Every structure is written in structure tokens, then in C-alpha cells.
GROMACS .gro file of N, CA, C and O in nm:
model
  504
    1MET      N    1   1.887   0.463  -2.846
    1MET     CA    2   1.859   0.328  -2.798
    1MET      C    3   1.859   0.232  -2.917
    1MET      O    4   1.807   0.266  -3.022
    2GLN      N    5   1.908   0.118  -2.895
    2GLN     CA    6   1.907   0.015  -2.997
    2GLN      C    7   1.788  -0.077  -2.978
    2GLN      O    8   1.762  -0.123  -2.869
    3GLN      N    9   1.716  -0.100  -3.083
    3GLN     CA   10   1.611  -0.200  -3.078
    3GLN      C   11   1.670  -0.333  -3.120
    3GLN      O   12   1.781  -0.340  -3.170
    4GLY      N   13   1.593  -0.439  -3.101
    4GLY     CA   14   1.642  -0.573  -3.132
    4GLY      C   15   1.675  -0.592  -3.279
    4GLY      O   16   1.759  -0.671  -3.314
    5ASP      N   17   1.610  -0.515  -3.369
    5ASP     CA   18   1.636  -0.533  -3.511
    5ASP      C   19   1.750  -0.445  -3.562
    5ASP      O   20   1.777  -0.440  -3.680
    6GLY      N   21   1.817  -0.373  -3.471
    6GLY     CA   22   1.934  -0.296  -3.508
    6GLY      C   23   1.904  -0.153  -3.549
    6GLY      O   24   1.993  -0.081  -3.587
    7THR      N   25   1.780  -0.108  -3.543
    7THR     CA   26   1.748   0.029  -3.579
    7THR      C   27   1.743   0.115  -3.454
    7THR      O   28   1.719   0.067  -3.345
    8GLU      N   29   1.768   0.243  -3.474
    8GLU     CA   30   1.766   0.339  -3.363
    8GLU      C   31   1.623   0.381  -3.334
    8GLU      O   32   1.546   0.409  -3.426
    9ALA      N   33   1.589   0.387  -3.207
    9ALA     CA   34   1.459   0.441  -3.166
    9ALA      C   35   1.486   0.572  -3.096
    9ALA      O   36   1.561   0.577  -2.999
   10GLN      N   37   1.431   0.678  -3.148
   10GLN     CA   38   1.450   0.810  -3.089
   10GLN      C   39   1.365   0.822  -2.962
   10GLN      O   40   1.248   0.789  -2.962
   11VAL      N   41   1.427   0.869  -2.856
   11VAL     CA   42   1.357   0.890  -2.730
   11VAL      C   43   1.310   1.034  -2.727
   11VAL      O   44   1.391   1.127  -2.720
   12THR      N   45   1.181   1.054  -2.736
   12THR     CA   46   1.125   1.188  -2.733
   12THR      C   47   1.107   1.233  -2.589
   12THR      O   48   1.118   1.154  -2.495
   13TRP      N   49   1.076   1.362  -2.575
   13TRP     CA   50   1.049   1.418  -2.442
   13TRP      C   51   0.932   1.345  -2.378
   13TRP      O   52   0.935   1.312  -2.260
   14GLU      N   53   0.831   1.316  -2.457
   14GLU     CA   54   0.713   1.245  -2.406
   14GLU      C   55   0.750   1.103  -2.361
   14GLU      O   56   0.702   1.056  -2.257
   15ASP      N   57   0.836   1.036  -2.437
   15ASP     CA   58   0.882   0.903  -2.398
   15ASP      C   59   0.955   0.909  -2.264
   15ASP      O   60   0.934   0.825  -2.177
   16GLN      N   61   1.041   1.009  -2.249
   16GLN     CA   62   1.116   1.023  -2.125
   16GLN      C   63   1.022   1.050  -2.008
   16GLN      O   64   1.041   0.996  -1.899
   17GLN      N   65   0.919   1.130  -2.032
   17GLN     CA   66   0.820   1.156  -1.928
   17GLN      C   67   0.747   1.028  -1.889
   17GLN      O   68   0.720   1.003  -1.771
   18ASN      N   69   0.713   0.945  -1.987
   18ASN     CA   70   0.647   0.817  -1.958
   18ASN      C   71   0.739   0.723  -1.879
   18ASN      O   72   0.694   0.656  -1.786
   19ILE      N   73   0.866   0.722  -1.915
   19ILE     CA   74   0.963   0.637  -1.843
   19ILE      C   75   0.976   0.686  -1.699
   19ILE      O   76   0.974   0.606  -1.604
   20ASN      N   77   0.987   0.818  -1.682
   20ASN     CA   78   0.997   0.875  -1.547
   20ASN      C   79   0.871   0.846  -1.465
   20ASN      O   80   0.880   0.812  -1.347
   21ARG      N   81   0.756   0.860  -1.528
   21ARG     CA   82   0.629   0.834  -1.459
   21ARG      C   83   0.622   0.687  -1.416
   21ARG      O   84   0.579   0.656  -1.305
   22PHE      N   85   0.665   0.598  -1.505
   22PHE     CA   86   0.666   0.456  -1.471
   22PHE      C   87   0.755   0.431  -1.350
   22PHE      O   88   0.719   0.357  -1.259
   23GLY      N   89   0.872   0.495  -1.347
   23GLY     CA   90   0.963   0.479  -1.234
   23GLY      C   91   0.902   0.529  -1.104
   23GLY      O   92   0.914   0.464  -1.000
   24ARG      N   93   0.834   0.644  -1.109
   24ARG     CA   94   0.770   0.697  -0.988
   24ARG      C   95   0.657   0.604  -0.941
   24ARG      O   96   0.642   0.579  -0.821
   25LEU      N   97   0.579   0.554  -1.037
   25LEU     CA   98   0.471   0.461  -1.001
   25LEU      C   99   0.527   0.333  -0.941
   25LEU      O  100   0.472   0.279  -0.845
   26ASN      N  101   0.637   0.285  -0.996
   26ASN     CA  102   0.700   0.163  -0.945
   26ASN      C  103   0.748   0.184  -0.802
   26ASN      O  104   0.730   0.097  -0.716
   27ASN      N  105   0.809   0.301  -0.775
   27ASN     CA  106   0.853   0.331  -0.638
   27ASN      C  107   0.734   0.337  -0.543
   27ASN      O  108   0.740   0.284  -0.431
   28ARG      N  109   0.626   0.402  -0.586
   28ARG     CA  110   0.506   0.412  -0.501
   28ARG      C  111   0.446   0.274  -0.477
   28ARG      O  112   0.397   0.245  -0.368
   29LEU      N  113   0.452   0.187  -0.578
   29LEU     CA  114   0.400   0.051  -0.564
   29LEU      C  115   0.475  -0.023  -0.453
   29LEU      O  116   0.414  -0.091  -0.371
   30HIS      N  117   0.607  -0.007  -0.449
   30HIS     CA  118   0.686  -0.072  -0.345
   30HIS      C  119   0.653  -0.014  -0.207
   30HIS      O  120   0.645  -0.088  -0.108
   31GLU      N  121   0.634   0.117  -0.201
   31GLU     CA  122   0.595   0.180  -0.074
   31GLU      C  123   0.459   0.127  -0.029
   31GLU      O  124   0.438   0.100   0.089
   32LEU      N  125   0.366   0.117  -0.125
   32LEU     CA  126   0.233   0.066  -0.092
   32LEU      C  127   0.237  -0.076  -0.040
   32LEU      O  128   0.163  -0.112   0.051
   33ASP      N  129   0.322  -0.159  -0.100
   33ASP     CA  130   0.334  -0.296  -0.052
   33ASP      C  131   0.374  -0.299   0.095
   33ASP      O  132   0.318  -0.377   0.173
   34ASP      N  133   0.467  -0.212   0.133
   34ASP     CA  134   0.509  -0.204   0.273
   34ASP      C  135   0.395  -0.153   0.361
   34ASP      O  136   0.372  -0.204   0.471
   35GLU      N  137   0.324  -0.050   0.313
   35GLU     CA  138   0.214   0.006   0.391
   35GLU      C  139   0.101  -0.095   0.407
   35GLU      O  140   0.038  -0.104   0.514
   36ILE      N  141   0.074  -0.171   0.302
   36ILE     CA  142  -0.031  -0.273   0.308
   36ILE      C  143   0.007  -0.382   0.408
   36ILE      O  144  -0.076  -0.428   0.487
   37LYS      N  145   0.134  -0.420   0.408
   37LYS     CA  146   0.181  -0.521   0.503
   37LYS      C  147   0.160  -0.472   0.646
   37LYS      O  148   0.110  -0.546   0.732
   38LEU      N  149   0.196  -0.345   0.673
   38LEU     CA  150   0.178  -0.289   0.806
   38LEU      C  151   0.029  -0.279   0.843
   38LEU      O  152  -0.009  -0.306   0.957
   39ALA      N  153  -0.054  -0.241   0.747
   39ALA     CA  154  -0.197  -0.230   0.774
   39ALA      C  155  -0.258  -0.367   0.806
   39ALA      O  156  -0.343  -0.377   0.895
   40LYS      N  157  -0.213  -0.469   0.737
   40LYS     CA  158  -0.262  -0.605   0.766
   40LYS      C  159  -0.219  -0.649   0.906
   40LYS      O  160  -0.297  -0.710   0.979
   41GLU      N  161  -0.095  -0.618   0.942
   41GLU     CA  162  -0.047  -0.651   1.076
   41GLU      C  163  -0.127  -0.578   1.182
   41GLU      O  164  -0.162  -0.634   1.286
   42THR      N  165  -0.158  -0.451   1.156
   42THR     CA  166  -0.239  -0.372   1.248
   42THR      C  167  -0.377  -0.434   1.265
   42THR      O  168  -0.427  -0.447   1.377
   43ASN      N  169  -0.437  -0.474   1.154
   43ASN     CA  170  -0.569  -0.540   1.161
   43ASN      C  171  -0.563  -0.667   1.244
   43ASN      O  172  -0.651  -0.693   1.326
   44GLU      N  173  -0.459  -0.746   1.223
   44GLU     CA  174  -0.444  -0.870   1.300
   44GLU      C  175  -0.425  -0.841   1.449
   44GLU      O  176  -0.484  -0.908   1.534
   45ASN      N  177  -0.344  -0.740   1.478
   45ASN     CA  178  -0.321  -0.702   1.619
   45ASN      C  179  -0.450  -0.654   1.685
   45ASN      O  180  -0.477  -0.686   1.801
   46LEU      N  181  -0.529  -0.577   1.612
   46LEU     CA  182  -0.656  -0.529   1.668
   46LEU      C  183  -0.754  -0.645   1.689
   46LEU      O  184  -0.826  -0.648   1.789
   47ASP      N  185  -0.754  -0.741   1.597
   47ASP     CA  186  -0.838  -0.860   1.616
   47ASP      C  187  -0.794  -0.938   1.739
   47ASP      O  188  -0.878  -0.984   1.818
   48ASP      N  189  -0.662  -0.953   1.754
   48ASP     CA  190  -0.609  -1.023   1.871
   48ASP      C  191  -0.647  -0.951   2.000
   48ASP      O  192  -0.685  -1.014   2.100
   49ALA      N  193  -0.638  -0.817   1.998
   49ALA     CA  194  -0.675  -0.739   2.116
   49ALA      C  195  -0.823  -0.758   2.148
   49ALA      O  196  -0.862  -0.771   2.265
   50GLY      N  197  -0.907  -0.761   2.045
   50GLY     CA  198  -1.049  -0.784   2.066
   50GLY      C  199  -1.076  -0.921   2.125
   50GLY      O  200  -1.161  -0.936   2.215
   51ASN      N  201  -1.004  -1.021   2.078
   51ASN     CA  202  -1.020  -1.156   2.132
   51ASN      C  203  -0.975  -1.163   2.278
   51ASN      O  204  -1.040  -1.230   2.360
   52GLU      N  205  -0.865  -1.096   2.309
   52GLU     CA  206  -0.818  -1.093   2.447
   52GLU      C  207  -0.919  -1.022   2.537
   52GLU      O  208  -0.941  -1.063   2.651
   53LEU      N  209  -0.982  -0.920   2.486
   53LEU     CA  210  -1.082  -0.846   2.563
   53LEU      C  211  -1.204  -0.933   2.591
   53LEU      O  212  -1.260  -0.929   2.700
   54ILE      N  213  -1.241  -1.015   2.495
   54ILE     CA  214  -1.353  -1.108   2.513
   54ILE      C  215  -1.322  -1.207   2.624
   54ILE      O  216  -1.409  -1.240   2.707
   55LEU      N  217  -1.197  -1.253   2.628
   55LEU     CA  218  -1.158  -1.352   2.728
   55LEU      C  219  -1.142  -1.292   2.868
   55LEU      O  220  -1.150  -1.363   2.967
   56SER      N  221  -1.123  -1.162   2.872
   56SER     CA  222  -1.103  -1.095   3.000
   56SER      C  223  -1.237  -1.083   3.074
   56SER      O  224  -1.340  -1.058   3.015
   57ASP      N  225  -1.232  -1.100   3.208
   57ASP     CA  226  -1.354  -1.086   3.287
   57ASP      C  227  -1.349  -0.964   3.378
   57ASP      O  228  -1.430  -0.949   3.468
   58GLU      N  229  -1.255  -0.875   3.351
   58GLU     CA  230  -1.240  -0.756   3.433
   58GLU      C  231  -1.329  -0.643   3.382
   58GLU      O  232  -1.354  -0.632   3.262
   59ASP      N  233  -1.376  -0.559   3.474
   59ASP     CA  234  -1.459  -0.445   3.436
   59ASP      C  235  -1.374  -0.326   3.393
   59ASP      O  236  -1.419  -0.241   3.317
   60VAL      N  237  -1.253  -0.318   3.447
   60VAL     CA  238  -1.160  -0.211   3.410
   60VAL      C  239  -1.036  -0.279   3.351
   60VAL      O  240  -0.978  -0.368   3.412
   61VAL      N  241  -0.999  -0.237   3.230
   61VAL     CA  242  -0.885  -0.298   3.162
   61VAL      C  243  -0.783  -0.191   3.127
   61VAL      O  244  -0.814  -0.072   3.119
   62ARG      N  245  -0.660  -0.236   3.105
   62ARG     CA  246  -0.555  -0.144   3.063
   62ARG      C  247  -0.564  -0.126   2.912
   62ARG      O  248  -0.574  -0.224   2.838
   63PHE      N  249  -0.559  -0.001   2.869
   63PHE     CA  250  -0.566   0.031   2.727
   63PHE      C  251  -0.448   0.120   2.693
   63PHE      O  252  -0.425   0.222   2.759
   64GLN      N  253  -0.373   0.083   2.589
   64GLN     CA  254  -0.254   0.160   2.554
   64GLN      C  255  -0.293   0.278   2.466
   64GLN      O  256  -0.357   0.262   2.362
   65ILE      N  257  -0.253   0.395   2.511
   65ILE     CA  258  -0.272   0.518   2.434
   65ILE      C  259  -0.134   0.576   2.412
   65ILE      O  260  -0.071   0.624   2.507
   66GLY      N  261  -0.087   0.570   2.290
   66GLY     CA  262   0.052   0.613   2.263
   66GLY      C  263   0.148   0.517   2.330
   66GLY      O  264   0.147   0.399   2.301
   67GLU      N  265   0.225   0.568   2.425
   67GLU     CA  266   0.322   0.484   2.494
   67GLU      C  267   0.284   0.458   2.638
   67GLU      O  268   0.364   0.403   2.714
   68VAL      N  269   0.166   0.499   2.679
   68VAL     CA  270   0.122   0.478   2.816
   68VAL      C  271  -0.003   0.391   2.820
   68VAL      O  272  -0.080   0.385   2.725
   69PHE      N  273  -0.020   0.325   2.933
   69PHE     CA  274  -0.139   0.245   2.954
   69PHE      C  275  -0.232   0.322   3.048
   69PHE      O  276  -0.188   0.378   3.148
   70ALA      N  277  -0.360   0.321   3.014
   70ALA     CA  278  -0.459   0.386   3.099
   70ALA      C  279  -0.562   0.281   3.140
   70ALA      O  280  -0.596   0.193   3.062
   71HIS      N  281  -0.610   0.291   3.261
   71HIS     CA  282  -0.717   0.202   3.306
   71HIS      C  283  -0.848   0.263   3.262
   71HIS      O  284  -0.879   0.378   3.293
   72MET      N  285  -0.923   0.184   3.186
   72MET     CA  286  -1.049   0.233   3.129
   72MET      C  287  -1.158   0.129   3.150
   72MET      O  288  -1.129   0.009   3.155
   73PRO      N  289  -1.284   0.174   3.153
   73PRO     CA  290  -1.394   0.078   3.161
   73PRO      C  291  -1.397  -0.010   3.036
   73PRO      O  292  -1.368   0.035   2.926
   74ARG      N  293  -1.431  -0.133   3.056
   74ARG     CA  294  -1.433  -0.232   2.949
   74ARG      C  295  -1.518  -0.187   2.831
   74ARG      O  296  -1.480  -0.204   2.715
   75ASP      N  297  -1.635  -0.127   2.857
   75ASP     CA  298  -1.724  -0.083   2.749
   75ASP      C  299  -1.658   0.025   2.663
   75ASP      O  300  -1.671   0.024   2.540
   76ASP      N  301  -1.585   0.116   2.727
   76ASP     CA  302  -1.516   0.221   2.652
   76ASP      C  303  -1.407   0.161   2.563
   76ASP      O  304  -1.387   0.203   2.449
   77VAL      N  305  -1.337   0.064   2.617
   77VAL     CA  306  -1.230  -0.001   2.541
   77VAL      C  307  -1.290  -0.076   2.421
   77VAL      O  308  -1.236  -0.069   2.310
   78GLU      N  309  -1.400  -0.145   2.442
   78GLU     CA  310  -1.466  -0.215   2.331
   78GLU      C  311  -1.506  -0.118   2.221
   78GLU      O  312  -1.485  -0.145   2.102
   79THR      N  313  -1.562  -0.004   2.260
   79THR     CA  314  -1.603   0.097   2.163
   79THR      C  315  -1.484   0.151   2.085
   79THR      O  316  -1.488   0.161   1.962
   80ARG      N  317  -1.378   0.185   2.159
   80ARG     CA  318  -1.257   0.236   2.093
   80ARG      C  319  -1.195   0.132   2.001
   80ARG      O  320  -1.150   0.164   1.891
   81LEU      N  321  -1.193   0.009   2.045
   81LEU     CA  322  -1.135  -0.099   1.966
   81LEU      C  323  -1.212  -0.120   1.835
   81LEU      O  324  -1.153  -0.137   1.729
   82GLU      N  325  -1.344  -0.117   1.844
   82GLU     CA  326  -1.426  -0.132   1.724
   82GLU      C  327  -1.401  -0.017   1.626
   82GLU      O  328  -1.392  -0.039   1.505
   83GLN      N  329  -1.390   0.104   1.678
   83GLN     CA  330  -1.362   0.220   1.592
   83GLN      C  331  -1.225   0.207   1.526
   83GLN      O  332  -1.208   0.236   1.408
   84MET      N  333  -1.129   0.161   1.604
   84MET     CA  334  -0.994   0.142   1.550
   84MET      C  335  -0.994   0.034   1.441
   84MET      O  336  -0.925   0.049   1.339
   85LYS      N  337  -1.071  -0.072   1.461
   85LYS     CA  338  -1.082  -0.178   1.360
   85LYS      C  339  -1.143  -0.124   1.231
   85LYS      O  340  -1.095  -0.154   1.121
   86GLU      N  341  -1.249  -0.044   1.244
   86GLU     CA  342  -1.312   0.015   1.126
   86GLU      C  343  -1.216   0.106   1.051
   86GLU      O  344  -1.206   0.099   0.928
   87ASP      N  345  -1.144   0.190   1.125
   87ASP     CA  346  -1.048   0.281   1.063
   87ASP      C  347  -0.938   0.204   0.991
   87ASP      O  348  -0.898   0.239   0.879
   88ALA      N  349  -0.888   0.100   1.056
   88ALA     CA  350  -0.780   0.020   0.997
   88ALA      C  351  -0.828  -0.052   0.871
   88ALA      O  352  -0.756  -0.061   0.772
   89ALA      N  353  -0.952  -0.102   0.874
   89ALA     CA  354  -1.007  -0.171   0.757
   89ALA      C  355  -1.025  -0.073   0.641
   89ALA      O  356  -0.996  -0.106   0.526
   90LYS      N  357  -1.072   0.048   0.671
   90LYS     CA  358  -1.088   0.150   0.566
   90LYS      C  359  -0.953   0.188   0.506
   90LYS      O  360  -0.941   0.205   0.384
   91LYS      N  361  -0.853   0.202   0.592
   91LYS     CA  362  -0.719   0.236   0.543
   91LYS      C  363  -0.665   0.127   0.453
   91LYS      O  364  -0.611   0.156   0.345
   92LEU      N  365  -0.682   0.002   0.493
   92LEU     CA  366  -0.635  -0.110   0.412
   92LEU      C  367  -0.707  -0.113   0.278
   92LEU      O  368  -0.644  -0.132   0.173
   93GLU      N  369  -0.836  -0.089   0.279
   93GLU     CA  370  -0.913  -0.087   0.154
   93GLU      C  371  -0.865   0.025   0.062
   93GLU      O  372  -0.850   0.006  -0.058
   94ARG      N  373  -0.838   0.143   0.120
   94ARG     CA  374  -0.791   0.257   0.041
   94ARG      C  375  -0.655   0.225  -0.021
   94ARG      O  376  -0.630   0.253  -0.139
   95LEU      N  377  -0.567   0.163   0.056
   95LEU     CA  378  -0.434   0.126   0.006
   95LEU      C  379  -0.444   0.023  -0.106
   95LEU      O  380  -0.373   0.033  -0.207
   96GLU      N  381  -0.533  -0.074  -0.090
   96GLU     CA  382  -0.552  -0.176  -0.194
   96GLU      C  383  -0.605  -0.114  -0.323
   96GLU      O  384  -0.563  -0.152  -0.432
   97GLU      N  385  -0.697  -0.018  -0.310
   97GLU     CA  386  -0.751   0.051  -0.428
   97GLU      C  387  -0.641   0.131  -0.498
   97GLU      O  388  -0.633   0.132  -0.620
   98GLU      N  389  -0.559   0.200  -0.420
   98GLU     CA  390  -0.450   0.277  -0.480
   98GLU      C  391  -0.352   0.184  -0.551
   98GLU      O  392  -0.305   0.215  -0.661
   99LYS      N  393  -0.324   0.070  -0.492
   99LYS     CA  394  -0.233  -0.027  -0.555
   99LYS      C  395  -0.292  -0.076  -0.687
   99LYS      O  396  -0.222  -0.085  -0.788
  100LYS      N  397  -0.420  -0.105  -0.686
  100LYS     CA  398  -0.487  -0.152  -0.808
  100LYS      C  399  -0.477  -0.046  -0.918
  100LYS      O  400  -0.449  -0.079  -1.033
  101SER      N  401  -0.498   0.079  -0.882
  101SER     CA  402  -0.489   0.189  -0.978
  101SER      C  403  -0.348   0.202  -1.035
  101SER      O  404  -0.329   0.221  -1.156
  102ILE      N  405  -0.249   0.192  -0.948
  102ILE     CA  406  -0.110   0.205  -0.992
  102ILE      C  407  -0.071   0.090  -1.084
  102ILE      O  408  -0.006   0.112  -1.186
  103VAL      N  409  -0.112  -0.031  -1.051
  103VAL     CA  410  -0.081  -0.146  -1.136
  103VAL      C  411  -0.143  -0.126  -1.275
  103VAL      O  412  -0.080  -0.155  -1.378
  104SER      N  413  -0.264  -0.074  -1.278
  104SER     CA  414  -0.332  -0.047  -1.405
  104SER      C  415  -0.257   0.058  -1.487
  104SER      O  416  -0.237   0.042  -1.608
  105GLN      N  417  -0.215   0.167  -1.421
  105GLN     CA  418  -0.141   0.273  -1.490
  105GLN      C  419  -0.008   0.220  -1.542
  105GLN      O  420   0.034   0.254  -1.655
  106MET      N  421   0.058   0.137  -1.463
  106MET     CA  422   0.186   0.081  -1.505
  106MET      C  423   0.169  -0.011  -1.625
  106MET      O  424   0.252  -0.011  -1.716
  107ALA      N  425   0.061  -0.088  -1.628
  107ALA     CA  426   0.035  -0.177  -1.740
  107ALA      C  427   0.015  -0.096  -1.868
  107ALA      O  428   0.064  -0.134  -1.975
  108GLU      N  429  -0.055   0.015  -1.857
  108GLU     CA  430  -0.078   0.101  -1.973
  108GLU      C  431   0.053   0.161  -2.023
  108GLU      O  432   0.079   0.165  -2.143
  109LEU      N  433   0.136   0.207  -1.930
  109LEU     CA  434   0.266   0.263  -1.969
  109LEU      C  435   0.357   0.155  -2.030
  109LEU      O  436   0.430   0.183  -2.126
  110LYS      N  437   0.352   0.034  -1.977
  110LYS     CA  438   0.431  -0.075  -2.035
  110LYS      C  439   0.390  -0.100  -2.179
  110LYS      O  440   0.475  -0.119  -2.266
  111LYS      N  441   0.260  -0.098  -2.202
  111LYS     CA  442   0.209  -0.121  -2.337
  111LYS      C  443   0.262  -0.014  -2.433
  111LYS      O  444   0.307  -0.046  -2.542
  112ILE      N  445   0.259   0.111  -2.389
  112ILE     CA  446   0.307   0.221  -2.473
  112ILE      C  447   0.457   0.209  -2.497
  112ILE      O  448   0.505   0.217  -2.611
  113LEU      N  449   0.533   0.189  -2.388
  113LEU     CA  450   0.679   0.188  -2.400
  113LEU      C  451   0.732   0.065  -2.472
  113LEU      O  452   0.822   0.075  -2.555
  114TYR      N  453   0.676  -0.052  -2.443
  114TYR     CA  454   0.720  -0.172  -2.515
  114TYR      C  455   0.677  -0.165  -2.661
  114TYR      O  456   0.744  -0.219  -2.749
  115GLY      N  457   0.564  -0.099  -2.688
  115GLY     CA  458   0.519  -0.083  -2.826
  115GLY      C  459   0.619  -0.003  -2.908
  115GLY      O  460   0.641  -0.032  -3.026
  116LYS      N  461   0.680   0.096  -2.847
  116LYS     CA  462   0.776   0.178  -2.921
  116LYS      C  463   0.917   0.120  -2.917
  116LYS      O  464   0.985   0.115  -3.018
  117PHE      N  465   0.962   0.076  -2.799
  117PHE     CA  466   1.102   0.036  -2.784
  117PHE      C  467   1.125  -0.114  -2.790
  117PHE      O  468   1.240  -0.158  -2.789
  118LYS      N  469   1.020  -0.191  -2.792
  118LYS     CA  470   1.027  -0.338  -2.798
  118LYS      C  471   1.123  -0.392  -2.692
  118LYS      O  472   1.107  -0.362  -2.575
  119ASP      N  473   1.225  -0.467  -2.730
  119ASP     CA  474   1.314  -0.528  -2.629
  119ASP      C  475   1.432  -0.437  -2.593
  119ASP      O  476   1.522  -0.478  -2.522
  120ALA      N  477   1.431  -0.313  -2.639
  120ALA     CA  478   1.538  -0.219  -2.606
  120ALA      C  479   1.517  -0.157  -2.468
  120ALA      O  480   1.604  -0.089  -2.416
  121ILE      N  481   1.402  -0.183  -2.409
  121ILE     CA  482   1.373  -0.129  -2.278
  121ILE      C  483   1.327  -0.244  -2.188
  121ILE      O  484   1.260  -0.336  -2.234
  122ASN      N  485   1.367  -0.241  -2.061
  122ASN     CA  486   1.328  -0.345  -1.969
  122ASN      C  487   1.256  -0.279  -1.851
  122ASN      O  488   1.317  -0.206  -1.774
  123LEU      N  489   1.129  -0.307  -1.838
  123LEU     CA  490   1.048  -0.250  -1.731
  123LEU      C  491   1.009  -0.353  -1.626
  123LEU      O  492   0.931  -0.324  -1.537
  124GLU      N  493   1.065  -0.470  -1.636
  124GLU     CA  494   1.030  -0.579  -1.544
  124GLU      C  495   1.122  -0.578  -1.423
  124GLU      O  496   1.237  -0.538  -1.431
  125GLU      N  497   1.068  -0.624  -1.310
  125GLU     CA  498   1.147  -0.637  -1.188
  125GLU      C  499   1.243  -0.755  -1.203
  125GLU      O  500   1.211  -0.854  -1.266
  126ASP      N  501   1.358  -0.743  -1.141
  126ASP     CA  502   1.455  -0.854  -1.144
  126ASP      C  503   1.428  -0.951  -1.034
  126ASP      O  504   1.378  -0.926  -0.934
   0.00000   0.00000   0.00000
């Protein structure tokens, strides 16, 4: 590899492992962004369903389970909906924590790799 000052920088096995690790973390970061987007949409949909349930005055409501609708008592649906909201919120929180950890690991790897290779390596998104 050529550095900006014209000297050769030897790529060691450890350097290659760090570069590969950075690439895997970057891929996971993109996957997490998609998963977080879906989790946020799920949370919004569950909130909307809860609001619709509040507006409903029926004692028995249709509740979707998989691809079918079942008629269920309103109280059961409220209970299930609250549980689903809690689960979705926990999942979103877990995904956000994982993203935070990955961003931190990537920053550390950038520091190491840019420290050795300077401008001979590009780790930034286009």
C-alpha cells in the first residue's frame, strides 16, 4: 500500500484481520439500520392499533394472528396488544444498543487503521 508520503506500509496479518472485522461490522451496521427501521414501523403500527381499539366501542374485536383474523374479547386484545408493544420496545432498545456498540468498535478500528495507513486507506461511506 502506498501512503501519502510515498512510503510503503506493510499490511500485516493483524491489519488484515482488523480490516476484515471493520467490513463485517459495517455490514452488520447496515443490517441493523434496516432492522431498526422495521422495529420503529412496528411500534408505530402497534400504537395505531391501540388507538383504533380505544375508539372502538365493540366488546368483541377482530385480531390478526398470522394471516387470519380471530374474533376476541376486547380485554384480551388490549392485553395482547400491550404485551406486543412491550416486546417491540425491548427489541428496538436492544437493536439501538447493538448499533451503539458497533459504532464504537468501528471508531476504534478506524483510529487503529488510519493511524497506521493514514490516507492510503478509506473507511468512509461514499
